[in-house]
Every structure is written in structure tokens, then in C-alpha cells.
JSON list of C-alpha atoms and ligand atoms in Angstrom, two decimals:
[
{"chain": "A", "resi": 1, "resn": "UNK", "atom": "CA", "xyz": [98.09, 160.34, 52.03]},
{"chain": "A", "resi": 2, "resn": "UNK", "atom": "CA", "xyz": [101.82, 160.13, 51.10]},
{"chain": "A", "resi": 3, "resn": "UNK", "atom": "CA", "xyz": [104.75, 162.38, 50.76]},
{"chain": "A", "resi": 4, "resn": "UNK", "atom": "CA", "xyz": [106.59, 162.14, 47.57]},
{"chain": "A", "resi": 5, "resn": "UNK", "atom": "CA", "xyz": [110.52, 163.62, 48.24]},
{"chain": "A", "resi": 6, "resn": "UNK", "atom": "CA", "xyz": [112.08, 164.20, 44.86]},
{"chain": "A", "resi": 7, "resn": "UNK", "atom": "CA", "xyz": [115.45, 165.16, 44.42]},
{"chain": "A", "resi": 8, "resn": "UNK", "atom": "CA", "xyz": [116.65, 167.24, 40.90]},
{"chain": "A", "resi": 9, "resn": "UNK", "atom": "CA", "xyz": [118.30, 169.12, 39.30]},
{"chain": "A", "resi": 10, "resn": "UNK", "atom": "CA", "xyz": [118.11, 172.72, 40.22]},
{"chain": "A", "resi": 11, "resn": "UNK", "atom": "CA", "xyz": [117.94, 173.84, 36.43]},
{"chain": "A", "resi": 12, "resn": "UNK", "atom": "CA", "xyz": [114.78, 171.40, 36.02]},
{"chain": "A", "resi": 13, "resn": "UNK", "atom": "CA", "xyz": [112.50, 173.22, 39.14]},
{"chain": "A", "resi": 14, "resn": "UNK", "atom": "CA", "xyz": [110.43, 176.13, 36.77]},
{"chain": "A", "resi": 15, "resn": "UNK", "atom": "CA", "xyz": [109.78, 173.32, 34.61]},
{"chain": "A", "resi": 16, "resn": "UNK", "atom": "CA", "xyz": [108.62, 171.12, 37.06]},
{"chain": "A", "resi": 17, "resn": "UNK", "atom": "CA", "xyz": [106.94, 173.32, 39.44]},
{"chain": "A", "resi": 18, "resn": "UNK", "atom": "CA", "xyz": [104.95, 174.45, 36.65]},
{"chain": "A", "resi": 19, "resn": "UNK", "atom": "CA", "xyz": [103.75, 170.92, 35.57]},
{"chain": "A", "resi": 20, "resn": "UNK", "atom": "CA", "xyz": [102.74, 170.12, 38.63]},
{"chain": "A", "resi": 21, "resn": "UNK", "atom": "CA", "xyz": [100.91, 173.30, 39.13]},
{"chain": "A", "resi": 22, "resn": "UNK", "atom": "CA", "xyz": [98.85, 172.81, 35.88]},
{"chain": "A", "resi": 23, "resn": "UNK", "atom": "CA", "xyz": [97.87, 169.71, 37.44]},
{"chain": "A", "resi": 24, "resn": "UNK", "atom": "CA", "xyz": [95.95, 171.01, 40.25]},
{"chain": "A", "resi": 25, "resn": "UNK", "atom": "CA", "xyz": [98.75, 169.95, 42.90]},
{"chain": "A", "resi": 26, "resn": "UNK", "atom": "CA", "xyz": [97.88, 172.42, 45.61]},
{"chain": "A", "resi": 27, "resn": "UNK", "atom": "CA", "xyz": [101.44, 172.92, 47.56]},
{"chain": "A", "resi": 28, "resn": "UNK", "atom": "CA", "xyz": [104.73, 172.30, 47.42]},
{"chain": "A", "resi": 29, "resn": "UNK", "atom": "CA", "xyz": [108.21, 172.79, 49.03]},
{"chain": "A", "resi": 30, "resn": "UNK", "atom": "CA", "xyz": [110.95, 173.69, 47.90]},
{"chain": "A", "resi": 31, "resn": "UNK", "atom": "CA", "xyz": [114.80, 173.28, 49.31]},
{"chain": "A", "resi": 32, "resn": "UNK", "atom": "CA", "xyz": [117.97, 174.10, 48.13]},
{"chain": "A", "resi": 33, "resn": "UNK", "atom": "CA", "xyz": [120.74, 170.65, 49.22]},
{"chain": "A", "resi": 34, "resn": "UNK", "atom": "CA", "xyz": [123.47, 169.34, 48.98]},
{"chain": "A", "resi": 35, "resn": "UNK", "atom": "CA", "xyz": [123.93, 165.20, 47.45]},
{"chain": "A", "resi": 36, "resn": "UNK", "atom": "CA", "xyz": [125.50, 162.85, 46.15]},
{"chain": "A", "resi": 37, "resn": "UNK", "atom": "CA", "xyz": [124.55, 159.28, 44.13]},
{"chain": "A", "resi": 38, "resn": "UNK", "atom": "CA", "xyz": [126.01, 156.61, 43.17]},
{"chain": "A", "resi": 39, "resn": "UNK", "atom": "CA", "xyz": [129.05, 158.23, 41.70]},
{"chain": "A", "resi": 40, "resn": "UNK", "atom": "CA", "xyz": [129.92, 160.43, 44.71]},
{"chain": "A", "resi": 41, "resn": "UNK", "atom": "CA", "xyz": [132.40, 162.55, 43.07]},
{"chain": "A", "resi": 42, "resn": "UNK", "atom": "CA", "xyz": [135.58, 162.11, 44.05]},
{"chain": "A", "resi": 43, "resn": "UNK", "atom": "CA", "xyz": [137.03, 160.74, 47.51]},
{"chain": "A", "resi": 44, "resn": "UNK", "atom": "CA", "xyz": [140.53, 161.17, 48.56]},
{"chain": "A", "resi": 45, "resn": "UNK", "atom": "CA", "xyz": [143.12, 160.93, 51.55]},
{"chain": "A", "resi": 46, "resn": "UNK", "atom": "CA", "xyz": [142.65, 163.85, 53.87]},
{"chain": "A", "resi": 47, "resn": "UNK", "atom": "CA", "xyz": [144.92, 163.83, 56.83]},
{"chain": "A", "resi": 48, "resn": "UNK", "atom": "CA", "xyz": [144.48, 159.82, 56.93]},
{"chain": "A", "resi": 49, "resn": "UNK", "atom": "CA", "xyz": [140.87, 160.02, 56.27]},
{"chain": "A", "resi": 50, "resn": "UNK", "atom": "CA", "xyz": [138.90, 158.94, 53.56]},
{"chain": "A", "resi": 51, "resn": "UNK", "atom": "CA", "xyz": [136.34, 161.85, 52.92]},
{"chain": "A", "resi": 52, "resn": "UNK", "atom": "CA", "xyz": [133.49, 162.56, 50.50]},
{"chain": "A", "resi": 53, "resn": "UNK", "atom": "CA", "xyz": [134.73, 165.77, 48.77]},
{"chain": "A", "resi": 54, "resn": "UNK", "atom": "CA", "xyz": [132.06, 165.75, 45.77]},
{"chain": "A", "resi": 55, "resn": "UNK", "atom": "CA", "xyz": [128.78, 167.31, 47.25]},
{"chain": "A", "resi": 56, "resn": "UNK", "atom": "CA", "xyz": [126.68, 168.66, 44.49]},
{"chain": "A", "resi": 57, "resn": "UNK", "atom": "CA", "xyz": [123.68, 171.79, 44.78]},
{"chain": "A", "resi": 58, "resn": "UNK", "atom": "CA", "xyz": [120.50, 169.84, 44.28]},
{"chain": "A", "resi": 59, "resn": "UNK", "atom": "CA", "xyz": [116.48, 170.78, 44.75]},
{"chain": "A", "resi": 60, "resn": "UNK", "atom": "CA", "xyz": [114.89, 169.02, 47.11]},
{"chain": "A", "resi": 61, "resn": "UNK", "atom": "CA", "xyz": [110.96, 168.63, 46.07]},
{"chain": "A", "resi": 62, "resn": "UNK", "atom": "CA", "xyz": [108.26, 167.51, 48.90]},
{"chain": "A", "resi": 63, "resn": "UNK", "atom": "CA", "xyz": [104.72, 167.00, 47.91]},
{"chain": "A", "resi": 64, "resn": "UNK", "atom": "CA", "xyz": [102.19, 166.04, 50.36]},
{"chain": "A", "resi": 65, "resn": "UNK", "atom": "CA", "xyz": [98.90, 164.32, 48.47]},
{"chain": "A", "resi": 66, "resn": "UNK", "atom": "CA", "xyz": [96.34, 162.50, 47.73]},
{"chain": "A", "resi": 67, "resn": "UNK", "atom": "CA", "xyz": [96.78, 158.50, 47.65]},
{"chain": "A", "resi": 68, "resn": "UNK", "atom": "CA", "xyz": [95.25, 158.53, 44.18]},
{"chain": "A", "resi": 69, "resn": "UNK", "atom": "CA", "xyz": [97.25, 161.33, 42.98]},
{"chain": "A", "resi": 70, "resn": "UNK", "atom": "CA", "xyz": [100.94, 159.79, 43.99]},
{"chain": "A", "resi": 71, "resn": "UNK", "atom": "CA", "xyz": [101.48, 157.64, 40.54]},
{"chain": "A", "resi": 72, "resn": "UNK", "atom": "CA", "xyz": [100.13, 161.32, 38.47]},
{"chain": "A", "resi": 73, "resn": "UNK", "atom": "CA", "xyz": [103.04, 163.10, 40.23]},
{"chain": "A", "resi": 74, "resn": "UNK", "atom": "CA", "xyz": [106.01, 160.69, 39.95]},
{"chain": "A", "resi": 75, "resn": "UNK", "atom": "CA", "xyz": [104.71, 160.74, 36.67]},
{"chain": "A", "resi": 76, "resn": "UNK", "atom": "CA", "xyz": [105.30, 164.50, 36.25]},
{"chain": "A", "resi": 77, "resn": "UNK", "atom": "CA", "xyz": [108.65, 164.86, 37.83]},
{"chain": "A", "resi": 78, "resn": "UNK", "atom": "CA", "xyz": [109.97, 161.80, 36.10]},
{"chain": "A", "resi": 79, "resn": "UNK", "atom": "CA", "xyz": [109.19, 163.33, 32.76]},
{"chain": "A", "resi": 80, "resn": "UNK", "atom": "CA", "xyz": [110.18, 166.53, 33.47]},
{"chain": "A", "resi": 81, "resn": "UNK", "atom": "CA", "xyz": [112.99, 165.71, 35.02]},
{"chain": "A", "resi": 82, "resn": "UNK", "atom": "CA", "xyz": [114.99, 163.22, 32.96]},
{"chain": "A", "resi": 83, "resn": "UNK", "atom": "CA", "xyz": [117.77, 164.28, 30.71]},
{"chain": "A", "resi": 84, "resn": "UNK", "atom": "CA", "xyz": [119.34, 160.46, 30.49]},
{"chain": "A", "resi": 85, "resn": "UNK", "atom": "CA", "xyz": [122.40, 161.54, 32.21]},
{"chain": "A", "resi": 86, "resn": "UNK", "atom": "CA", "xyz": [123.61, 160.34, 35.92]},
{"chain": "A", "resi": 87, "resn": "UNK", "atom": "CA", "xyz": [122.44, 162.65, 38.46]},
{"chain": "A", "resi": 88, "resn": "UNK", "atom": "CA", "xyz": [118.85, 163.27, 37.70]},
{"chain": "A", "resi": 89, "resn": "UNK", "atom": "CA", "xyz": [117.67, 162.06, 41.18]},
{"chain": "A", "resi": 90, "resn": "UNK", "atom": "CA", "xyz": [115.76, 160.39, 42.88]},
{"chain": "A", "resi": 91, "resn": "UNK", "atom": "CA", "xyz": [112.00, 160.12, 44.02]},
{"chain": "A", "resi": 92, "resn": "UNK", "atom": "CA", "xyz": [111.24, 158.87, 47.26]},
{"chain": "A", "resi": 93, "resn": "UNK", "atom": "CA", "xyz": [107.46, 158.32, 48.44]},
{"chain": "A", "resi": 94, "resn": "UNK", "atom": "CA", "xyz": [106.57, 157.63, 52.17]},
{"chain": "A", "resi": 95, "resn": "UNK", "atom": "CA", "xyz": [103.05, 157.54, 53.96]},
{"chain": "A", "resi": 96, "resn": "UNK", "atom": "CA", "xyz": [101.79, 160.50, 55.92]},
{"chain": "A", "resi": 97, "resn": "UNK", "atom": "CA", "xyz": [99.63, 159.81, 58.90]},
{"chain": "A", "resi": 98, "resn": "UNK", "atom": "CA", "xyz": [98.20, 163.23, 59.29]},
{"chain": "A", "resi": 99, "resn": "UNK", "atom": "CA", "xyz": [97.46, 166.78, 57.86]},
{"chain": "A", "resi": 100, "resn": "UNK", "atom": "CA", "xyz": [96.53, 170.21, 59.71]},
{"chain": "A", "resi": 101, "resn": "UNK", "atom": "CA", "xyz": [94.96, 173.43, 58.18]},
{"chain": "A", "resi": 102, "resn": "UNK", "atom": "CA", "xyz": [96.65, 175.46, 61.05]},
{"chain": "A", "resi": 103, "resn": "UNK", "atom": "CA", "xyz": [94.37, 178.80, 59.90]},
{"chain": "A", "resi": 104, "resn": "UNK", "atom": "CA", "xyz": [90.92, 176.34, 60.24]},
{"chain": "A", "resi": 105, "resn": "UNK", "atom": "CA", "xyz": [92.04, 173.34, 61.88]},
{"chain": "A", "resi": 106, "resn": "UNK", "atom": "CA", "xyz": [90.71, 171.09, 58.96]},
{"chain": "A", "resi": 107, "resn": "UNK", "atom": "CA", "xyz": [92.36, 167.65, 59.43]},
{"chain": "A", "resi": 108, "resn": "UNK", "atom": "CA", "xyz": [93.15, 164.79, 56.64]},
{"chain": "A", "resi": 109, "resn": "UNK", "atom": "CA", "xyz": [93.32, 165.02, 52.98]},
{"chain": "A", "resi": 110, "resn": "UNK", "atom": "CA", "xyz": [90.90, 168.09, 53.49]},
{"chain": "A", "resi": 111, "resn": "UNK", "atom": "CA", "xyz": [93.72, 170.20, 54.49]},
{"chain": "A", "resi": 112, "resn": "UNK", "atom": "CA", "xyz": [95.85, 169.28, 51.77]},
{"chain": "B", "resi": 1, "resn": "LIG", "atom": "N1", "xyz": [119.92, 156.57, 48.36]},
{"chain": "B", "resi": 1, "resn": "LIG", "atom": "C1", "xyz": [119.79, 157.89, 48.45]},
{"chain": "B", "resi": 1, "resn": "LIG", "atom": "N2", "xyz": [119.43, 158.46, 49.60]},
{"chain": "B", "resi": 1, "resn": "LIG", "atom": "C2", "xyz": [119.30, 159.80, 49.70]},
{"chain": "B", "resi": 1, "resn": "LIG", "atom": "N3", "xyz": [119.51, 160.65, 48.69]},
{"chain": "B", "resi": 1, "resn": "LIG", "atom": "C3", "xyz": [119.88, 160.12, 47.52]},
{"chain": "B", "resi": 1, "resn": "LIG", "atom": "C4", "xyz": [120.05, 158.72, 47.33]},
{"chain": "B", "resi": 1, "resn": "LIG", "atom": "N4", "xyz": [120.42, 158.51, 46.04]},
{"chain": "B", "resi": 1, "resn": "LIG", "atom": "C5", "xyz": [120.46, 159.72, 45.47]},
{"chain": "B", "resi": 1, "resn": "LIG", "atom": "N5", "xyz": [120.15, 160.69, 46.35]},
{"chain": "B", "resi": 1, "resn": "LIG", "atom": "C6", "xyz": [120.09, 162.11, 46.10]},
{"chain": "B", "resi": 1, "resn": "LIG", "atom": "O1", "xyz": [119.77, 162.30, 44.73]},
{"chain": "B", "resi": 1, "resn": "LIG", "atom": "C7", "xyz": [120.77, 163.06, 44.08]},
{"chain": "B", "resi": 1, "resn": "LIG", "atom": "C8", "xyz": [120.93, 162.56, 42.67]},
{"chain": "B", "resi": 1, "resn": "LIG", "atom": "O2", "xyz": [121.24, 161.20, 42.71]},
{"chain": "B", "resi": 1, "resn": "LIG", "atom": "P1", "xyz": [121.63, 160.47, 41.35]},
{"chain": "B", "resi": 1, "resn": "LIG", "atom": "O3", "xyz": [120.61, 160.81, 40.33]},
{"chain": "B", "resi": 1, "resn": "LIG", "atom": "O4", "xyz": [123.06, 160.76, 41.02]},
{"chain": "B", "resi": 1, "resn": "LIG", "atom": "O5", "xyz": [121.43, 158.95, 41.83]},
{"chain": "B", "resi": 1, "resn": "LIG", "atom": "P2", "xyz": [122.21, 157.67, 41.28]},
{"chain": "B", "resi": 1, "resn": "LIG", "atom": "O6", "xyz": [121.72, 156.52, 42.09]},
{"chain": "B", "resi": 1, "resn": "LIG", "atom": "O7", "xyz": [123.68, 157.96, 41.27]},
{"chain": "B", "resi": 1, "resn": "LIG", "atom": "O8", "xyz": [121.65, 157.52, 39.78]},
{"chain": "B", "resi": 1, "resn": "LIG", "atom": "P3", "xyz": [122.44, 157.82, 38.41]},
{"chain": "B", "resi": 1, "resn": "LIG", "atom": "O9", "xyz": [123.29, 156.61, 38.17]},
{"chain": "B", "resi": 1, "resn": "LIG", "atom": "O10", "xyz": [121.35, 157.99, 37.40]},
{"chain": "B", "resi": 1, "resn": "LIG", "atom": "O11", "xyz": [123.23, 159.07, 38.61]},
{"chain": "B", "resi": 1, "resn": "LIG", "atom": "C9", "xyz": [121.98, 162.93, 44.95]},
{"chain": "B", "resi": 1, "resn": "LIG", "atom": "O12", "xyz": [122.84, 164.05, 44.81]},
{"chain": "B", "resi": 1, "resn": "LIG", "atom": "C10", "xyz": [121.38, 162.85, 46.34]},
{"chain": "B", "resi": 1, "resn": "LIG", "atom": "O13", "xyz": [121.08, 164.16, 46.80]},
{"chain": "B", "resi": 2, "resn": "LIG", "atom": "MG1", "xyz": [124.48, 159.58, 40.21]}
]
């Protein structure tokens, strides 16, 4: 199983939740943050201190699935996503060891 962590734009989420709905992905979650990329914005001298001042309101995506379903949902969110400009994020995927159905107790890609 593997977590896919994809940050975007927050005026791209209906769209993408609802693509990745249609294509049976079973949950999702959702979190309003705070990023920057490679162009950070602006830094500037603050009482001596360099300081990131340039923190802009993204959506923070996490999907939890199926090995074989990973390359479908980059898929999605890339698509959906894109508008060509900087700052359409980022996808991040890392393994998951486990998954718990707390209401049953089902383990593995079961509980997903
Ligand atoms: N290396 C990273 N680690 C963690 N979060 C990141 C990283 N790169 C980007 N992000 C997150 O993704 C958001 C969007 O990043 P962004 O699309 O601007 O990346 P980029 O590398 O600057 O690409 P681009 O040149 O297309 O803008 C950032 O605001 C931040 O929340
Ligand atoms: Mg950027």
C-alpha cells in the first residue's frame, strides 16, 4: 500500500476530489496549509534576519491505496491539477506498512 501526499491549489480540490471519486478511490483527506516552492515569495531583512515572508494557502491531499492503483491516481491529480503555471504542487508517494478498520478491526488493503 502507499500514501500519495499531493499538494494544490485550493481552487483545483472540487475538481479533483470529484475525479478521484468517479474512480472508485474510497477515502481521502483533506487539509488546508501553508507552502512554499521553489520561488518562495519574497525574503527580506527582518531585525538582522533573513526570513521567509511568502507562505501561500495550499490543499494538502492524502490518499491511502492500493499498490496497483498509485500510477491511476497521480494520474488524476496531475491532470486535474495542472494549469502550466509555477505553483501547481507537488505529489509525493511513500509506502504504508499498515491499515486498520477501527469499527471491524479489518487489517491491510481490506480496510482501505
Ligand atoms: N520539496 C518540497 N517539500 C515539501 N513541500 C513542497 C516541496 N516543494 C513544494 N512543496 C509544496 O508544494 C507547494 C507548491 O509547490 P510548487 O508547485 O511551487 O513547487 P515548485 O518546485 O516551485 O514548482 P514550480 O516551479 O512549478 O512552481 C508549495 O507551496 C509547498 O507547499
Ligand atoms: Mg513554485
Amino acid at each position: 500500500m502507499k500514501k500519495v501526499e499531493a499538494i494544490i491549489r485550493p481552487g483545483k480540490l472540487d475538481e479533483i476530489k470529484n475525479a478521484l471519486a468517479a474512480a472508485e478511490i474510497l477515502g481521502i483527506t483533506v487539509s488546508q496549509v501553508l507552502g512554499f516552492g521553489r520561488q518562495k515569495g519574497h525574503t527580506q531583512i527582518y531585525r538582522g534576519q533573513e526570513v521567509v515572508t511568502h507562505l501561500l494557502p495550499k490543499i494538502k491531499l492524502e490518499i491511502v491505496t492500493a499498490d496497483e492503483k498509485v500510477e491511476e491516481v497521480i494520474e488524476i491529480i496531475v491532470k486535474t491539477a495542472r494549469t502550466g503555471q509555477v505553483g501547481d504542487g507537488k505529489i509525493f508517494v511513500q509506502n504504508v506498512d499498515e491499515v486498520v478498520r477501527i469499527r471491524t478491526g479489518e487489517q491491510g488493503e481490506k480496510a482501505i
